[in-house]
Coordinates of C-alpha atoms in Angstrom, one line a residue:
X1 CA 45.4 39.2 14.5
X2 CA 45.8 39.3 18.2
X3 CA 48.8 40.3 19.9
X4 CA 47.8 38.7 23.0
X5 CA 48.9 35.7 22.0
X6 CA 51.9 36.2 20.2
X7 CA 54.7 34.6 21.8
X8 CA 57.5 37.1 22.5
X9 CA 60.4 35.1 19.8
X10 CA 57.6 35.5 17.4
X11 CA 58.1 39.6 18.1
X12 CA 60.8 42.1 16.3
X13 CA 59.7 45.0 17.7
X14 CA 57.2 46.1 20.4
X15 CA 56.4 49.8 21.3
X16 CA 55.1 50.2 25.3
X17 CA 53.7 53.0 26.1
X18 CA 55.8 55.8 24.1
X19 CA 56.2 59.3 25.3
X20 CA 57.6 62.5 23.8
X21 CA 56.8 65.9 24.9
X22 CA 58.4 68.6 23.8
X23 CA 58.7 71.6 26.6
X24 CA 57.9 75.4 24.9
X25 CA 60.4 78.4 26.4
X26 CA 58.8 81.7 27.0
X27 CA 60.4 85.0 28.0
X28 CA 64.1 86.1 28.3
X29 CA 64.6 83.4 30.8
X30 CA 63.7 81.0 28.4
X31 CA 60.4 79.8 30.9
X32 CA 58.8 77.1 30.5
X33 CA 55.4 77.4 30.1
X34 CA 53.4 74.6 28.5
X35 CA 54.3 71.4 26.6
X36 CA 53.6 69.9 23.2
X37 CA 52.6 66.4 23.4
X38 CA 54.1 65.1 20.3
X39 CA 53.1 61.3 21.4
X40 CA 50.5 60.7 24.3
X41 CA 51.4 57.1 25.2
X42 CA 51.0 54.3 22.2
X43 CA 51.7 51.1 22.1
X44 CA 52.2 48.2 19.4
X45 CA 53.9 45.1 18.1
X46 CA 55.5 43.7 14.8
X47 CA 56.2 40.0 14.3
X48 CA 58.9 39.3 12.6
X49 CA 58.7 39.6 8.6
X50 CA 55.5 41.9 8.6
X51 CA 54.7 45.8 8.2
X52 CA 52.8 47.9 10.1
X53 CA 51.6 50.8 8.4
X54 CA 51.5 54.3 10.5
X55 CA 48.6 56.4 9.0
X56 CA 47.3 60.3 10.1
X57 CA 46.8 63.6 9.4
X58 CA 50.5 65.6 9.2
X59 CA 51.1 67.0 12.7
X60 CA 49.3 63.2 14.5
X61 CA 53.2 62.8 15.5
X62 CA 53.9 59.5 12.6
X63 CA 57.6 60.9 12.2
X64 CA 57.9 61.6 16.0
X65 CA 56.8 57.9 16.6
X66 CA 59.4 57.3 14.1
X67 CA 62.6 59.0 15.1
X68 CA 62.1 58.4 18.9
X69 CA 61.3 54.5 18.6
X70 CA 64.7 54.8 17.1
X71 CA 66.1 56.9 19.7
X72 CA 67.5 59.5 17.2
X73 CA 65.6 62.0 19.7
X74 CA 65.1 60.8 23.6
X75 CA 61.9 60.0 24.6
X76 CA 59.7 60.9 27.4
X77 CA 59.0 57.6 28.8
X78 CA 57.8 54.4 27.5
X79 CA 59.8 51.5 26.1
X80 CA 61.3 50.6 22.7
X81 CA 62.4 46.8 22.4
X82 CA 64.3 45.6 19.7
X83 CA 65.7 42.0 19.6
X84 CA 64.2 42.0 23.5
X85 CA 66.5 44.3 24.2
X86 CA 64.6 48.0 25.5
X87 CA 67.2 50.6 23.6
X88 CA 66.1 53.2 26.2
X89 CA 68.3 52.4 28.8
X90 CA 71.2 51.2 26.6
X91 CA 74.5 53.2 27.2
X92 CA 75.9 54.7 24.4
X93 CA 78.5 52.0 23.6
X94 CA 75.4 49.5 23.9
X95 CA 73.2 51.6 21.5
X96 CA 76.4 52.0 19.0
X97 CA 76.5 48.6 18.6
X98 CA 72.4 48.0 18.2
X99 CA 72.2 50.7 15.5
X100 CA 73.0 48.3 12.7
X101 CA 70.3 46.4 13.1
X102 CA 67.7 48.9 13.4
X103 CA 67.7 51.7 10.5
X104 CA 65.4 54.5 9.5
X105 CA 64.7 55.4 5.6
X106 CA 63.9 58.9 5.5
X107 CA 60.9 60.9 3.4
X108 CA 63.7 63.7 1.1
X109 CA 66.2 61.0 -0.6
X110 CA 68.2 63.7 -1.8
X111 CA 68.6 66.1 1.6
X112 CA 69.5 62.5 3.2
X113 CA 72.2 62.4 0.8
X114 CA 75.5 64.0 0.9
X115 CA 76.4 66.0 -2.3
X116 CA 80.3 65.5 -2.0
X117 CA 80.0 61.9 -1.8
X118 CA 79.8 59.4 -4.5
X119 CA 76.5 57.1 -3.9
X120 CA 78.8 53.9 -3.6
X121 CA 81.0 55.7 -0.5
X122 CA 77.3 56.6 0.8
X123 CA 76.5 53.3 1.3
X124 CA 79.3 51.9 2.4
X125 CA 80.6 54.6 5.2
X126 CA 78.5 52.7 7.6
X127 CA 79.5 49.4 6.6
X128 CA 83.3 50.3 7.7
X129 CA 81.7 52.2 10.8
X130 CA 80.3 49.4 12.4
X131 CA 82.3 46.5 10.6
X132 CA 80.4 45.0 9.1
X133 CA 82.8 43.8 6.5
X134 CA 86.6 44.2 5.6
X135 CA 87.9 47.3 3.6
X136 CA 89.9 45.7 1.2
X137 CA 85.7 43.9 0.5
X138 CA 83.8 46.9 0.6
X139 CA 83.7 47.5 -3.5
X140 CA 82.5 44.0 -3.8
X141 CA 79.5 44.2 -0.9
X142 CA 78.3 48.0 -2.2
X143 CA 78.1 46.5 -5.5
X144 CA 76.3 43.3 -4.2
X145 CA 73.6 45.6 -2.6
X146 CA 73.1 48.1 -5.4
X147 CA 72.5 45.0 -7.7
X148 CA 69.7 44.0 -4.9
X149 CA 68.3 47.3 -5.1
X150 CA 68.0 48.0 -9.4
X151 CA 71.4 50.1 -9.5
X152 CA 73.8 49.6 -11.5
X153 CA 77.4 49.2 -11.0
X154 CA 78.5 52.0 -13.1
X155 CA 76.7 54.5 -10.9
X156 CA 79.3 53.5 -7.8
X157 CA 81.2 57.1 -8.3
X158 CA 78.4 58.7 -9.2
X159 CA 76.8 61.6 -7.2
X160 CA 73.5 62.1 -5.6
X161 CA 72.6 65.4 -8.1
X162 CA 72.7 62.9 -11.2
X163 CA 70.4 60.5 -10.2
X164 CA 66.5 61.1 -10.7
X165 CA 64.0 60.7 -7.2
X166 CA 63.2 57.2 -7.6
X167 CA 66.9 56.3 -8.0
X168 CA 68.0 58.4 -4.9
X169 CA 65.6 56.5 -2.7
X170 CA 67.0 53.5 -4.0
X171 CA 70.5 54.3 -2.3
X172 CA 68.7 55.4 0.7
X173 CA 67.5 52.0 0.8
X174 CA 70.5 50.2 -0.3
X175 CA 72.7 52.3 2.4
X176 CA 69.9 51.0 5.0
X177 CA 70.2 47.7 3.8
X178 CA 73.6 47.6 3.9
X179 CA 73.7 47.0 7.4
X180 CA 72.0 43.9 7.9
X181 CA 69.1 44.7 10.4
X182 CA 66.2 43.3 11.4
X183 CA 63.7 46.3 11.7
X184 CA 63.3 49.2 9.3
X185 CA 61.2 52.1 10.2
X186 CA 60.2 54.0 6.3
X187 CA 59.2 57.6 7.3
X188 CA 57.3 59.0 4.0
X189 CA 59.7 56.9 1.7
X190 CA 58.1 57.5 -1.4
X191 CA 55.5 60.5 -0.9
X192 CA 57.9 62.6 -2.5
X193 CA 57.6 60.0 -6.3
X194 CA 55.8 59.8 -9.3
X195 CA 53.1 57.4 -8.7
X196 CA 54.8 55.1 -11.4
X197 CA 58.0 55.0 -9.2
X198 CA 55.6 54.5 -5.9
X199 CA 55.2 51.5 -6.3
X200 CA 58.5 50.5 -7.7
X201 CA 59.9 51.5 -5.0
X202 CA 57.3 49.4 -2.5
X203 CA 58.1 46.6 -4.8
X204 CA 61.3 47.2 -4.0
X205 CA 60.9 46.8 -0.2
X206 CA 58.3 44.0 -0.2
X207 CA 61.2 41.7 -2.2
X208 CA 63.6 42.7 0.3
X209 CA 61.4 42.1 3.2
X210 CA 60.7 38.5 1.6
X211 CA 64.4 37.5 1.4
X212 CA 65.4 38.8 4.4
X213 CA 62.9 38.4 6.6
X214 CA 62.5 42.3 7.7
X215 CA 60.2 43.5 9.7
X216 CA 59.0 47.0 9.0
X217 CA 57.3 49.9 10.2
X218 CA 55.5 52.0 7.5
X219 CA 54.6 55.5 8.3
X220 CA 52.3 57.6 5.9
X221 CA 49.9 59.6 5.0
X222 CA 48.6 57.9 2.0
X223 CA 46.2 55.1 2.8
X224 CA 46.5 53.5 -0.7
X225 CA 50.1 52.8 0.1
X226 CA 49.6 51.9 3.5
X227 CA 47.1 49.3 1.6
X228 CA 49.4 47.9 -0.5
X229 CA 52.1 46.8 1.5
X230 CA 51.0 46.6 5.3
X231 CA 50.3 43.3 7.2
X232 CA 48.8 45.6 9.9
X233 CA 47.5 49.2 10.0
X234 CA 47.6 51.9 13.3
X235 CA 45.6 55.1 12.6
X236 CA 47.0 57.7 14.5
X237 CA 45.6 61.3 15.8
X238 CA 47.1 64.0 18.2
X239 CA 49.2 61.8 19.6
X240 CA 47.1 58.6 20.1
X241 CA 46.1 55.9 19.0
X242 CA 42.8 55.4 17.7
X243 CA 42.5 52.3 15.9
X244 CA 44.6 49.3 14.9
X245 CA 43.4 46.4 13.3
X246 CA 44.9 43.5 10.1
X247 CA 45.1 45.8 6.8
X248 CA 42.0 43.2 5.9
X249 CA 39.8 44.4 9.0
X250 CA 40.8 47.8 8.9
X251 CA 39.9 48.7 5.5
X252 CA 36.4 46.8 5.2
X253 CA 34.8 47.4 8.9
X254 CA 36.3 50.2 10.2
X255 CA 34.9 51.6 13.5
X256 CA 36.5 54.9 14.6
X257 CA 35.0 58.0 12.6
X258 CA 38.1 59.5 12.2
X259 CA 39.1 56.0 10.1
X260 CA 36.6 56.3 8.1
X261 CA 36.5 59.9 7.2
X262 CA 40.7 58.9 6.6
X263 CA 39.1 56.1 4.5
X264 CA 36.5 58.3 2.2
X265 CA 38.5 60.6 1.1
X266 CA 40.7 58.0 -0.6
X267 CA 40.4 58.1 -4.4
X268 CA 38.4 55.2 -5.9
X269 CA 39.4 54.5 -10.0
X270 CA 35.9 52.9 -10.5
X271 CA 34.0 55.7 -11.6
X272 CA 30.3 53.9 -11.0
X273 CA 31.5 54.3 -6.9
X274 CA 29.8 56.2 -4.9
X275 CA 31.4 55.4 -1.7
X276 CA 29.8 57.9 0.4
X277 CA 31.6 60.8 1.4
X278 CA 32.4 61.2 5.2
X279 CA 33.9 64.6 6.3
X280 CA 35.6 66.5 9.4
X281 CA 35.0 69.8 10.7
X282 CA 38.1 71.9 11.2
X283 CA 41.7 71.5 11.0
X284 CA 43.7 68.8 13.6
X285 CA 43.9 70.6 16.7
X286 CA 47.0 71.9 18.8
X287 CA 49.8 68.8 20.6
X288 CA 50.3 72.2 23.2
X289 CA 46.7 72.3 24.2
X290 CA 44.6 69.2 23.5
X291 CA 41.0 68.6 24.4
X292 CA 39.6 67.1 27.4
X293 CA 37.7 64.0 27.0
X294 CA 38.0 62.8 23.6
X295 CA 40.7 64.1 21.6
X296 CA 38.8 63.7 18.4
X297 CA 35.5 65.1 19.5
X298 CA 36.1 68.5 18.2
X299 CA 35.8 67.9 14.7
X300 CA 33.9 64.4 15.3
X301 CA 30.1 64.8 14.4
X302 CA 28.9 62.0 16.2
X303 CA 30.2 62.8 19.4
X304 CA 28.3 62.3 22.4
X305 CA 28.7 65.0 25.8
X306 CA 31.3 62.4 27.4
X307 CA 33.2 62.8 24.8
X308 CA 34.3 65.4 25.7
X309 CA 34.4 65.0 29.4
X310 CA 35.7 61.2 29.8
X311 CA 38.7 59.9 27.6
X312 CA 37.6 56.7 25.5
X313 CA 39.2 53.3 27.3
X314 CA 41.3 51.8 24.2
X315 CA 39.0 48.1 23.7
X316 CA 39.3 45.2 21.7
X317 CA 35.9 45.7 19.1
X318 CA 37.2 42.4 17.4
X319 CA 39.7 38.9 17.8
X320 CA 43.3 42.1 16.8
X321 CA 40.6 44.4 16.2
X322 CA 41.3 47.3 19.0
X323 CA 39.4 51.4 19.2
X324 CA 39.3 54.0 21.3
X325 CA 35.7 55.3 21.0
X326 CA 32.3 56.1 22.7
X327 CA 30.6 55.3 20.8
X328 CA 31.7 51.8 18.8
X329 CA 29.8 49.5 17.6
X330 CA 26.7 52.3 16.9
X331 CA 28.0 54.3 13.5

């Protein structure tokens, strides 16, 4: 998948050199002593109707990317372009008008729902706020949205605690889709659910995507889930993207040692599959004081001397396949 040749009309969402640094304060005077580089300059594009899966260990910056991309937290630098508009430069009034077109599905459905509000009201609240439909039509509209998300009409007046985890996530999906978005970020939407329920939610999201022509940024640490839903996969490590390719290319021909380690850790259902184990030494290092050169060199058994001092360039190693590694093609 070669994004360089993709026309701008096909692009639903584009992130350009996104950076998000969090200041670290110390002392009584709250003096800034450093910055946590949670996201350190990443870029990608998502075509209309397609899904980009963003994967990596906890602490790699995935959730920060999602929140900063929608300007739920203010970015340090970069551009987030939705429907041809850089939302980082919009006024509060302009941003509010854009909000229905871009939605976020949270990881924990229970904490993202008001326990004192029936789910019908929760789904319809933002619909009324943004004037999507007249108030007199709200109930019928919400019931149609609920039906499309496989929720029953009698559940309209029920409260979040009366639902299972999978049902609550359906409510959150219905709440997001009720605003007719073009772009949806799903932040670990199935990680808290049973495996059988995960499959149901993923299939629901795929069906809604096909019906509405939506684009997804699907954030997850579970590569088996990402493989099921994504068209393109980007692998994050310590605030940066180390490899990105089409799903087929990345799973069949990974080139970065970190990607290989993640793929080797995925359990296989085939008892005769004796995949070679790729081990990593140590834990992910701190974004407050990242290593010089390649940020992965402290855990990489293939590291060269120059990996400790030179930042690898992010190059196209095959058509639509990008990676940042000094030893691309050698391992």
